[in-house]
CSV table of C-alpha atoms in Angstrom, one decimal:
chain,number,residue,atom,x,y,z
A,5,UNK,CA,-111.8,-11.5,9.8
A,6,UNK,CA,-110.0,-14.8,10.2
A,7,UNK,CA,-106.5,-14.8,11.4
A,8,UNK,CA,-105.1,-16.4,8.2
A,9,UNK,CA,-106.8,-14.0,6.1
A,10,UNK,CA,-105.6,-11.1,8.2
A,11,UNK,CA,-102.0,-12.4,8.0
A,12,UNK,CA,-102.2,-12.7,4.1
A,13,UNK,CA,-103.7,-9.1,3.6
A,14,UNK,CA,-101.1,-7.7,6.1
A,15,UNK,CA,-98.3,-9.3,4.2
A,16,UNK,CA,-99.6,-7.9,0.9
A,17,UNK,CA,-100.1,-4.5,2.3
A,18,UNK,CA,-96.6,-4.6,4.0
A,19,UNK,CA,-94.9,-5.5,0.7
A,20,UNK,CA,-96.7,-2.6,-1.2
A,21,UNK,CA,-95.7,-0.2,1.5
A,22,UNK,CA,-92.1,-1.3,1.4
A,23,UNK,CA,-92.0,-0.9,-2.4
A,24,UNK,CA,-93.5,2.6,-2.2
A,25,UNK,CA,-91.2,3.5,0.7
A,26,UNK,CA,-88.2,2.4,-1.4
A,27,UNK,CA,-89.3,4.4,-4.5
A,28,UNK,CA,-90.0,7.4,-2.3
A,29,UNK,CA,-86.5,7.8,-0.8
A,30,UNK,CA,-84.1,5.6,-2.5
A,31,UNK,CA,-82.3,6.1,-5.9
A,32,UNK,CA,-81.2,3.0,-7.9
A,33,UNK,CA,-80.2,2.0,-11.4
A,34,UNK,CA,-83.0,1.3,-13.7
A,35,UNK,CA,-81.9,0.0,-17.1
A,36,UNK,CA,-79.9,2.8,-18.9
A,37,UNK,CA,-81.2,5.5,-16.5
A,38,UNK,CA,-81.1,5.8,-12.7
A,39,UNK,CA,-84.4,6.0,-10.8
A,40,UNK,CA,-84.5,9.4,-9.1
A,41,UNK,CA,-87.0,8.7,-6.2
A,42,UNK,CA,-90.0,10.7,-5.4
A,43,UNK,CA,-88.0,13.0,-3.1
A,44,UNK,CA,-85.3,13.5,-5.8
A,45,UNK,CA,-88.0,14.3,-8.4
A,46,UNK,CA,-89.7,17.0,-6.3
A,47,UNK,CA,-89.2,20.4,-7.8
A,48,UNK,CA,-87.5,22.8,-5.4
A,49,UNK,CA,-87.9,26.7,-5.5
A,50,UNK,CA,-85.2,29.3,-5.3
A,51,UNK,CA,-84.9,29.5,-1.6
A,52,UNK,CA,-84.2,25.7,-1.4
A,53,UNK,CA,-82.1,25.0,-4.5
A,54,UNK,CA,-80.6,28.3,-5.5
A,55,UNK,CA,-81.0,30.1,-8.8
A,56,UNK,CA,-79.8,33.2,-10.6
A,57,UNK,CA,-78.9,36.6,-9.3
A,58,UNK,CA,-79.2,39.9,-11.2
A,59,UNK,CA,-77.8,43.4,-10.2
A,60,UNK,CA,-79.5,46.5,-11.5
A,61,UNK,CA,-78.0,49.9,-11.6
A,62,UNK,CA,-79.5,53.2,-12.8
A,63,UNK,CA,-79.1,53.7,-16.5
A,64,UNK,CA,-76.6,56.5,-17.5
A,65,UNK,CA,-79.3,58.3,-19.3
A,66,UNK,CA,-81.4,58.7,-16.2
A,67,UNK,CA,-81.4,62.4,-15.4
A,68,UNK,CA,-84.0,62.8,-12.7
A,69,UNK,CA,-83.2,62.0,-9.1
A,70,UNK,CA,-84.3,58.6,-7.9
A,71,UNK,CA,-85.0,58.4,-4.2
A,72,UNK,CA,-85.0,55.5,-1.8
A,73,UNK,CA,-88.9,55.6,-1.9
A,74,UNK,CA,-88.8,55.5,-5.6
A,75,UNK,CA,-86.5,52.5,-5.6
A,76,UNK,CA,-88.8,50.7,-3.1
A,77,UNK,CA,-91.7,51.2,-5.3
A,78,UNK,CA,-89.8,49.8,-8.2
A,79,UNK,CA,-88.8,46.7,-6.0
A,80,UNK,CA,-92.5,46.0,-5.3
A,81,UNK,CA,-93.4,46.4,-8.9
A,82,UNK,CA,-90.7,44.0,-10.1
A,83,UNK,CA,-91.6,41.3,-7.6
A,84,UNK,CA,-95.2,41.5,-8.6
A,85,UNK,CA,-94.3,41.1,-12.2
A,86,UNK,CA,-92.0,38.2,-11.6
A,87,UNK,CA,-94.9,36.5,-9.7
A,88,UNK,CA,-97.2,37.0,-12.7
A,89,UNK,CA,-94.5,35.3,-14.8
A,90,UNK,CA,-94.5,32.4,-12.5
A,91,UNK,CA,-91.6,33.1,-10.2
A,92,UNK,CA,-93.6,32.8,-7.0
A,93,UNK,CA,-90.6,32.7,-4.6
A,94,UNK,CA,-88.0,35.4,-5.3
A,95,UNK,CA,-86.0,38.1,-3.6
A,96,UNK,CA,-86.0,41.7,-4.9
A,97,UNK,CA,-84.2,44.2,-2.7
A,98,UNK,CA,-82.7,47.7,-2.8
A,99,UNK,CA,-78.9,47.9,-3.0
A,100,UNK,CA,-77.2,51.1,-1.4
A,101,UNK,CA,-74.2,52.4,-3.2
A,102,UNK,CA,-70.9,51.7,-1.3
A,103,UNK,CA,-69.9,55.3,-2.1
A,104,UNK,CA,-71.5,57.3,0.7
A,105,UNK,CA,-71.4,60.5,-1.5
A,106,UNK,CA,-73.5,58.8,-4.2
A,107,UNK,CA,-77.2,58.6,-3.4
A,108,UNK,CA,-78.2,56.3,-6.3
A,109,UNK,CA,-79.9,53.1,-5.3
A,110,UNK,CA,-79.6,49.8,-7.2
A,111,UNK,CA,-81.7,46.7,-7.2
A,112,UNK,CA,-80.7,43.0,-6.7
A,113,UNK,CA,-83.0,40.2,-8.0
A,114,UNK,CA,-82.5,36.6,-6.9
A,115,UNK,CA,-84.9,34.0,-8.7
A,116,UNK,CA,-85.2,30.4,-9.4
A,117,UNK,CA,-84.5,29.2,-13.0
A,118,UNK,CA,-88.0,28.4,-14.2
A,119,UNK,CA,-87.3,26.5,-17.4
A,120,UNK,CA,-84.0,27.4,-19.1
A,121,UNK,CA,-81.5,30.2,-18.2
A,122,UNK,CA,-82.4,32.1,-21.4
A,123,UNK,CA,-86.0,32.1,-20.4
A,124,UNK,CA,-85.4,33.3,-17.0
A,125,UNK,CA,-83.2,36.0,-18.3
A,126,UNK,CA,-86.1,37.1,-20.6
A,127,UNK,CA,-88.5,37.1,-17.7
A,128,UNK,CA,-86.2,39.4,-15.6
A,129,UNK,CA,-85.7,41.7,-18.5
A,130,UNK,CA,-89.4,41.9,-19.1
A,131,UNK,CA,-90.1,42.6,-15.3
A,132,UNK,CA,-87.5,45.4,-15.3
A,133,UNK,CA,-88.5,47.0,-18.7
A,134,UNK,CA,-88.7,50.8,-18.5
A,135,UNK,CA,-91.5,53.0,-20.1
A,136,UNK,CA,-95.1,53.0,-20.8
A,137,UNK,CA,-97.0,51.5,-23.9
A,138,UNK,CA,-96.6,53.6,-27.0
A,139,UNK,CA,-98.8,53.5,-30.0
A,140,UNK,CA,-97.6,54.3,-33.5
A,141,UNK,CA,-99.5,54.4,-36.8
A,142,UNK,CA,-99.3,55.1,-40.5
A,143,UNK,CA,-99.7,53.9,-44.0
A,144,UNK,CA,-96.1,52.4,-44.2
A,145,UNK,CA,-94.7,49.3,-42.4
A,146,UNK,CA,-93.0,50.0,-39.0
A,147,UNK,CA,-94.6,53.5,-38.6
A,148,UNK,CA,-92.8,56.0,-36.4
A,149,UNK,CA,-95.5,58.6,-36.0
A,150,UNK,CA,-96.9,58.3,-32.4
A,151,UNK,CA,-100.6,58.3,-32.0
A,152,UNK,CA,-103.1,58.1,-29.1
A,153,UNK,CA,-101.0,60.3,-26.9
A,154,UNK,CA,-104.2,62.2,-25.8
A,155,UNK,CA,-106.0,59.0,-24.8
A,156,UNK,CA,-106.0,58.4,-21.1
A,157,UNK,CA,-106.1,54.7,-21.2
A,158,UNK,CA,-106.0,52.5,-24.4
A,159,UNK,CA,-105.6,49.0,-23.1
A,160,UNK,CA,-108.2,47.6,-20.6
A,161,UNK,CA,-106.8,44.2,-20.1
A,162,UNK,CA,-104.6,41.5,-21.4
A,163,UNK,CA,-104.5,37.8,-20.5
A,164,UNK,CA,-102.5,34.8,-21.7
A,165,UNK,CA,-105.2,32.2,-22.7
A,166,UNK,CA,-103.2,29.2,-23.5
A,167,UNK,CA,-102.3,27.0,-26.5
A,168,UNK,CA,-104.6,26.5,-29.5
A,169,UNK,CA,-105.1,23.1,-31.3
A,170,UNK,CA,-102.8,24.5,-34.0
A,171,UNK,CA,-99.9,25.1,-31.5
A,172,UNK,CA,-100.0,28.9,-31.2
A,173,UNK,CA,-100.0,30.5,-27.8
A,174,UNK,CA,-102.8,33.0,-27.6
A,175,UNK,CA,-102.9,36.5,-25.8
A,176,UNK,CA,-106.1,38.4,-25.6
A,177,UNK,CA,-105.8,42.2,-25.9
A,178,UNK,CA,-108.8,44.2,-24.7
A,179,UNK,CA,-109.1,47.9,-25.6
A,180,UNK,CA,-111.0,50.5,-23.7
A,181,UNK,CA,-114.0,52.0,-25.5
A,182,UNK,CA,-112.0,55.2,-25.8
A,183,UNK,CA,-109.0,53.5,-27.1
A,184,UNK,CA,-111.0,51.4,-29.6
A,185,UNK,CA,-112.7,54.5,-31.0
A,186,UNK,CA,-109.5,56.6,-31.1
A,187,UNK,CA,-107.8,54.0,-33.2
A,188,UNK,CA,-110.8,53.8,-35.7
A,189,UNK,CA,-110.9,57.6,-35.8
A,190,UNK,CA,-107.1,57.7,-36.5
A,191,UNK,CA,-107.4,55.2,-39.3
A,192,UNK,CA,-110.3,56.9,-40.8
A,193,UNK,CA,-110.8,56.2,-44.6
A,194,UNK,CA,-107.3,54.9,-45.0
A,195,UNK,CA,-107.3,51.6,-47.2
A,196,UNK,CA,-104.1,50.4,-45.6
A,197,UNK,CA,-103.0,51.1,-42.2
A,198,UNK,CA,-100.1,49.7,-40.0
A,199,UNK,CA,-100.4,49.8,-36.1
A,200,UNK,CA,-97.4,49.4,-34.0
A,201,UNK,CA,-97.3,49.0,-30.1
A,202,UNK,CA,-94.1,49.2,-28.2
A,203,UNK,CA,-93.1,49.0,-24.6
A,204,UNK,CA,-89.6,49.5,-23.1
A,205,UNK,CA,-86.2,50.3,-24.6
A,206,UNK,CA,-83.4,48.0,-25.7
A,207,UNK,CA,-79.8,48.6,-24.9
A,208,UNK,CA,-79.5,51.0,-27.7
A,209,UNK,CA,-82.5,53.0,-26.5
A,210,UNK,CA,-84.8,51.8,-29.3
A,211,UNK,CA,-88.4,51.0,-28.7
A,212,UNK,CA,-89.2,47.2,-28.3
A,213,UNK,CA,-92.1,46.0,-30.4
A,214,UNK,CA,-95.0,44.0,-28.9
A,215,UNK,CA,-97.4,44.3,-31.9
A,216,UNK,CA,-96.2,43.3,-35.4
A,217,UNK,CA,-95.4,46.6,-37.1
A,218,UNK,CA,-95.1,45.0,-40.6
A,219,UNK,CA,-98.6,43.6,-40.8
A,220,UNK,CA,-101.5,45.6,-42.0
A,221,UNK,CA,-104.2,46.3,-39.3
A,222,UNK,CA,-107.8,45.4,-40.3
A,223,UNK,CA,-110.3,47.9,-38.7
A,224,UNK,CA,-113.1,45.3,-39.2
A,225,UNK,CA,-111.7,43.5,-36.2
A,226,UNK,CA,-113.4,46.3,-34.2
A,227,UNK,CA,-116.7,45.8,-35.9
A,228,UNK,CA,-120.0,45.5,-33.9
A,229,UNK,CA,-118.5,47.0,-30.8
A,230,UNK,CA,-115.8,44.4,-30.5
A,231,UNK,CA,-112.8,45.6,-28.3
A,232,UNK,CA,-110.8,42.3,-28.1
A,233,UNK,CA,-107.9,41.3,-30.4
A,234,UNK,CA,-106.2,37.9,-30.3
A,235,UNK,CA,-102.5,37.7,-30.8
A,236,UNK,CA,-100.3,34.6,-31.1
A,237,UNK,CA,-96.8,34.0,-29.9
A,238,UNK,CA,-94.4,31.0,-30.6
A,239,UNK,CA,-94.0,30.1,-27.0
A,240,UNK,CA,-96.0,30.3,-23.7
A,241,UNK,CA,-93.3,32.3,-22.0
A,242,UNK,CA,-93.4,34.9,-24.8
A,243,UNK,CA,-97.1,35.1,-24.6
A,244,UNK,CA,-97.1,35.5,-20.9
A,245,UNK,CA,-94.4,38.3,-21.2
A,246,UNK,CA,-96.4,40.1,-23.8
A,247,UNK,CA,-99.6,39.8,-21.7
A,248,UNK,CA,-97.8,41.4,-18.8
A,249,UNK,CA,-96.5,44.4,-20.7
A,250,UNK,CA,-99.9,45.1,-22.5
A,251,UNK,CA,-101.6,45.1,-19.2
A,252,UNK,CA,-99.0,46.9,-16.9
A,253,UNK,CA,-96.6,48.5,-19.2
A,254,UNK,CA,-93.0,49.0,-17.9
A,255,UNK,CA,-91.7,50.3,-14.6
A,256,UNK,CA,-91.0,54.0,-14.2
A,257,UNK,CA,-87.2,54.0,-13.6
A,258,UNK,CA,-84.7,52.9,-16.2
A,259,UNK,CA,-82.1,50.4,-15.0
A,260,UNK,CA,-79.2,48.5,-16.6
A,261,UNK,CA,-78.7,45.0,-15.8
A,262,UNK,CA,-75.1,43.9,-15.1
A,263,UNK,CA,-73.4,41.0,-17.0
A,264,UNK,CA,-75.4,41.8,-20.2
A,265,UNK,CA,-78.7,40.7,-18.6
A,266,UNK,CA,-77.5,37.3,-18.0
A,267,UNK,CA,-78.0,35.9,-14.5
A,268,UNK,CA,-75.2,34.8,-12.2
A,269,UNK,CA,-75.7,31.4,-10.6
A,270,UNK,CA,-76.1,31.4,-6.7
A,271,UNK,CA,-76.8,28.8,-4.0
A,272,UNK,CA,-79.8,28.9,-1.6
A,273,UNK,CA,-79.7,31.8,0.8
A,274,UNK,CA,-80.3,29.3,3.6
A,275,UNK,CA,-77.2,27.2,2.8
A,276,UNK,CA,-76.0,24.7,0.1
A,277,UNK,CA,-77.7,21.6,1.7
A,278,UNK,CA,-80.8,23.2,3.0
A,279,UNK,CA,-83.0,20.7,1.1
A,280,UNK,CA,-81.2,17.7,2.5
A,281,UNK,CA,-81.5,19.2,5.9
A,282,UNK,CA,-85.1,19.8,5.6
A,283,UNK,CA,-85.7,16.3,4.4
A,284,UNK,CA,-83.7,15.0,7.5
A,285,UNK,CA,-85.8,17.2,9.7
A,286,UNK,CA,-89.0,15.8,8.4
A,287,UNK,CA,-87.7,12.2,8.7
A,288,UNK,CA,-86.5,12.9,12.2
A,289,UNK,CA,-89.9,14.4,13.1
A,290,UNK,CA,-91.8,11.3,11.7
A,291,UNK,CA,-89.4,8.8,13.4
A,292,UNK,CA,-89.8,10.5,16.8
A,293,UNK,CA,-93.6,10.5,16.4
A,294,UNK,CA,-93.7,6.9,15.4
A,295,UNK,CA,-91.5,6.0,18.3
A,296,UNK,CA,-93.7,7.8,20.8
A,297,UNK,CA,-96.8,6.2,19.5
A,298,UNK,CA,-95.3,2.7,19.9
A,299,UNK,CA,-94.1,3.5,23.5
A,300,UNK,CA,-97.3,5.0,24.6
A,301,UNK,CA,-99.8,2.7,22.9
A,302,UNK,CA,-98.1,-0.5,22.0
A,303,UNK,CA,-100.5,-2.5,19.7
A,304,UNK,CA,-102.7,0.6,19.0
A,305,UNK,CA,-99.4,2.5,18.4
A,306,UNK,CA,-98.5,-0.1,15.7
A,307,UNK,CA,-101.8,0.5,13.9
A,308,UNK,CA,-101.4,4.3,14.2
A,309,UNK,CA,-97.6,4.2,13.2
A,310,UNK,CA,-98.6,2.2,9.9
A,311,UNK,CA,-101.2,4.7,9.2
A,312,UNK,CA,-99.0,7.6,9.9
A,313,UNK,CA,-96.3,6.1,7.5
A,314,UNK,CA,-98.9,5.8,4.8
A,315,UNK,CA,-99.8,9.5,5.4
A,316,UNK,CA,-96.1,10.5,4.7
A,317,UNK,CA,-95.9,8.4,1.7
A,318,UNK,CA,-99.1,9.9,0.2
A,319,UNK,CA,-98.0,13.5,1.1
A,320,UNK,CA,-94.7,13.0,-0.7
A,321,UNK,CA,-96.0,11.4,-3.8
A,322,UNK,CA,-98.6,14.2,-4.1
A,323,UNK,CA,-95.8,16.8,-4.3
A,324,UNK,CA,-94.9,15.3,-7.7
A,325,UNK,CA,-98.3,14.1,-8.6
A,326,UNK,CA,-100.2,17.5,-8.3
A,327,UNK,CA,-99.1,19.8,-11.2
A,328,UNK,CA,-97.5,23.1,-10.4
A,329,UNK,CA,-96.2,22.3,-7.0
A,330,UNK,CA,-92.7,23.8,-6.3
A,331,UNK,CA,-91.3,23.2,-2.9
A,332,UNK,CA,-90.1,26.2,-0.9
A,333,UNK,CA,-89.2,26.7,2.7
A,334,UNK,CA,-92.7,27.7,3.3
A,335,UNK,CA,-93.8,24.3,1.8
A,336,UNK,CA,-91.6,22.5,4.1
A,337,UNK,CA,-93.2,24.3,7.1
A,338,UNK,CA,-96.5,23.3,5.7
A,339,UNK,CA,-95.4,19.7,5.5
A,340,UNK,CA,-94.2,19.7,9.1
A,341,UNK,CA,-97.4,21.4,10.3
A,342,UNK,CA,-99.6,18.8,8.5
A,343,UNK,CA,-97.5,16.1,10.2
A,344,UNK,CA,-98.2,17.6,13.6
A,345,UNK,CA,-101.9,17.8,12.9
A,346,UNK,CA,-102.0,14.0,11.8
A,347,UNK,CA,-100.0,13.0,14.8
A,348,UNK,CA,-102.3,14.9,17.1
A,349,UNK,CA,-105.5,13.5,15.6
A,350,UNK,CA,-104.1,9.9,15.8
A,351,UNK,CA,-103.0,10.4,19.5
A,352,UNK,CA,-106.6,11.8,20.2
A,353,UNK,CA,-108.2,8.8,18.5
A,354,UNK,CA,-106.0,6.3,20.4
A,355,UNK,CA,-106.5,8.0,23.7
A,356,UNK,CA,-110.3,7.9,23.2
A,357,UNK,CA,-110.1,4.2,22.6
A,358,UNK,CA,-107.8,3.6,25.5
A,359,UNK,CA,-110.0,5.6,27.9
A,360,UNK,CA,-113.2,4.0,26.7
A,361,UNK,CA,-111.8,0.6,27.6
A,362,UNK,CA,-110.3,1.8,30.9
A,363,UNK,CA,-113.6,3.4,32.2
A,364,UNK,CA,-116.1,0.8,31.0
A,365,UNK,CA,-116.6,-3.0,31.0
A,366,UNK,CA,-116.6,-3.3,27.3
A,367,UNK,CA,-114.3,-5.8,25.4
A,368,UNK,CA,-111.3,-4.6,23.5
A,369,UNK,CA,-113.1,-4.8,20.1
A,370,UNK,CA,-116.1,-2.8,21.6
A,371,UNK,CA,-113.9,-0.3,23.1
A,372,UNK,CA,-112.1,0.3,19.8
A,373,UNK,CA,-115.3,0.7,18.0
A,374,UNK,CA,-116.7,3.2,20.5
A,375,UNK,CA,-113.5,5.0,20.7
A,376,UNK,CA,-113.5,5.5,16.9
A,377,UNK,CA,-117.0,6.7,17.0
A,378,UNK,CA,-116.4,9.3,19.7
A,379,UNK,CA,-113.2,10.7,17.9
A,380,UNK,CA,-115.0,11.0,14.6
A,381,UNK,CA,-116.6,14.4,14.9
A,382,UNK,CA,-113.6,16.1,16.7
A,383,UNK,CA,-111.2,14.6,14.1
A,384,UNK,CA,-113.3,16.0,11.3
A,385,UNK,CA,-113.7,19.4,13.0
A,386,UNK,CA,-109.9,19.7,13.4
A,387,UNK,CA,-109.2,19.0,9.8
A,388,UNK,CA,-112.1,21.1,8.5
A,389,UNK,CA,-110.8,24.2,10.5
A,390,UNK,CA,-107.2,23.5,9.3
A,391,UNK,CA,-108.4,23.0,5.8
A,392,UNK,CA,-110.3,26.4,5.9
A,393,UNK,CA,-107.1,28.0,7.1
A,394,UNK,CA,-105.1,26.5,4.3
A,395,UNK,CA,-107.6,27.5,1.7
A,396,UNK,CA,-107.8,31.1,2.9
A,397,UNK,CA,-104.0,31.4,2.8
A,398,UNK,CA,-104.0,29.9,-0.6
A,399,UNK,CA,-106.6,32.4,-1.9
A,400,UNK,CA,-105.2,35.6,-0.4
A,401,UNK,CA,-101.5,35.1,-0.1
A,402,UNK,CA,-98.5,34.8,-2.4
A,403,UNK,CA,-95.0,33.4,-2.5
A,404,UNK,CA,-93.6,31.9,0.8
A,405,UNK,CA,-97.0,31.8,2.5
A,406,UNK,CA,-98.8,30.3,-0.4
A,407,UNK,CA,-96.3,27.5,-0.6
A,408,UNK,CA,-97.1,26.8,3.0
A,409,UNK,CA,-100.9,26.8,2.2
A,410,UNK,CA,-100.6,24.2,-0.7
A,411,UNK,CA,-98.5,21.6,1.2
A,412,UNK,CA,-100.4,22.2,4.5
A,413,UNK,CA,-103.8,21.9,2.7
A,414,UNK,CA,-102.8,18.7,0.9
A,415,UNK,CA,-101.5,17.2,4.2
A,416,UNK,CA,-104.7,18.0,5.9
A,417,UNK,CA,-106.6,16.1,3.3
A,418,UNK,CA,-104.3,13.0,3.6
A,419,UNK,CA,-104.3,13.3,7.4
A,420,UNK,CA,-108.0,13.1,7.5
A,421,UNK,CA,-108.0,10.0,5.3
A,422,UNK,CA,-105.2,8.6,7.4
A,423,UNK,CA,-107.2,9.1,10.7
A,424,UNK,CA,-110.5,7.9,9.5
A,425,UNK,CA,-109.5,5.2,6.9
A,426,UNK,CA,-106.0,4.0,7.3
A,427,UNK,CA,-106.2,3.5,11.0
A,428,UNK,CA,-109.4,1.5,10.7
A,429,UNK,CA,-107.9,-0.7,7.9
A,430,UNK,CA,-104.8,-1.5,10.0
A,431,UNK,CA,-107.0,-2.2,13.0
A,432,UNK,CA,-109.0,-4.8,11.1
A,433,UNK,CA,-105.8,-6.4,9.9
A,434,UNK,CA,-103.8,-6.5,13.1
A,435,UNK,CA,-106.5,-7.0,15.8
A,436,UNK,CA,-107.3,-10.7,15.0
A,437,UNK,CA,-103.5,-11.6,15.4
A,438,UNK,CA,-102.6,-11.5,19.1
A,439,UNK,CA,-104.1,-14.0,21.6
A,440,UNK,CA,-104.0,-11.7,24.6
A,441,UNK,CA,-105.5,-8.6,23.0
A,442,UNK,CA,-105.6,-6.4,26.1
A,443,UNK,CA,-102.0,-6.9,26.8
A,444,UNK,CA,-101.0,-6.4,23.2
A,445,UNK,CA,-103.0,-3.2,23.1
A,446,UNK,CA,-101.8,-2.1,26.6
A,447,UNK,CA,-105.3,-1.8,27.8
A,448,UNK,CA,-106.0,-1.5,31.6
A,449,UNK,CA,-109.2,-1.0,33.6
A,450,UNK,CA,-109.7,1.9,36.1
A,451,UNK,CA,-111.4,-0.3,38.7
A,452,UNK,CA,-114.6,-0.5,36.8
A,453,UNK,CA,-117.2,-2.6,38.6
A,454,UNK,CA,-114.9,-3.0,41.7
A,455,UNK,CA,-116.7,-2.9,45.1
A,456,UNK,CA,-115.2,-0.4,47.4
A,457,UNK,CA,-113.4,-1.7,50.5
A,458,UNK,CA,-114.2,-0.6,54.1
A,459,UNK,CA,-111.2,1.8,54.0
A,460,UNK,CA,-112.4,3.3,50.7
A,461,UNK,CA,-115.8,3.9,52.3
């Protein structure tokens, strides 16, 4: 590549990087609105941004003794239900009564606001509903006669399937063979029949309906061995909540949520400015890494530093470009871990190039080419092993660790591209510019080709 062409392309790339860098970290007015920056637009989870807190105490109608072990089982169940409803990072813990003579245990829930306060409140109410599924049937709307009490398991599965073209949100309700047959036997020859399914109790102790009790049930829906019904809801959140209760029922202890079930706003458990501090930690890590690259490798360090900067920009933009990413403290650790992997792979590459020149009689250009070739397989191996780790954690873990797996996995992909593509690109752009290439690249020979002196012999 000619020197003029190299300068032109380098200027274009530098301008683009400067624009992207500005849009990544700086906020500025943009017409009637303010541009929020990529960092500002990144969605933060509860442990980074704060959220809502709920205090649960045993309901006054609870007669049986609830032990610490019972409460711990409830805590585990509530946390699993919140994760199903999309609250991947939350805190659910046992609260001991301040009165030593009272052995009742409460529960505290801390969770991020997922959409709106009302929806989060409903999610928590659903996750803490008490009671099993109940089935009622009769020839009048809103039947009160309980049926299927002798059936071991009526519902086999329930899933939220998404939105239809008509705008409805669909839940599938799959009955067991025994449950399907029991409903048909109960209906018998009745021309009109109403089916009512409930789960949980409201504040007045009344059953909460999941299945429309005022619409007639058509037995032909179970024709030809069919066991699946499709139910529609007005919102996605409502459909997800119904699917959860159909599949899992309620918890086995009845609690009352303080403040009428409305969450109390709280800050991050790690401090009010933990998100800002985390961003500063990442920036400091990047600046130190770039400074060390420049000090240790000079011209090669410039190529690697620009490649490293592109890695950071790509990683940041992917946090808002990939759907569903919510940054938690685990995600921050994943980003920093990916930064370290990228830095290590770049150092390994540069050292290979430097060593190849020092221990041979190759030109600087030939040494760079050979160093890149020698570093190719180890670099790929490092990223493949790291990628497998990220994928395994993503599949088999939840919450904090899954957040780590997502950002670490994305970072590994970008790091591989940075090491194999970006570095070569900047080498092609910068290498033609200096006159004394060896000095610019900080290359030195290790006495290659030198004849030994009498003293050395």
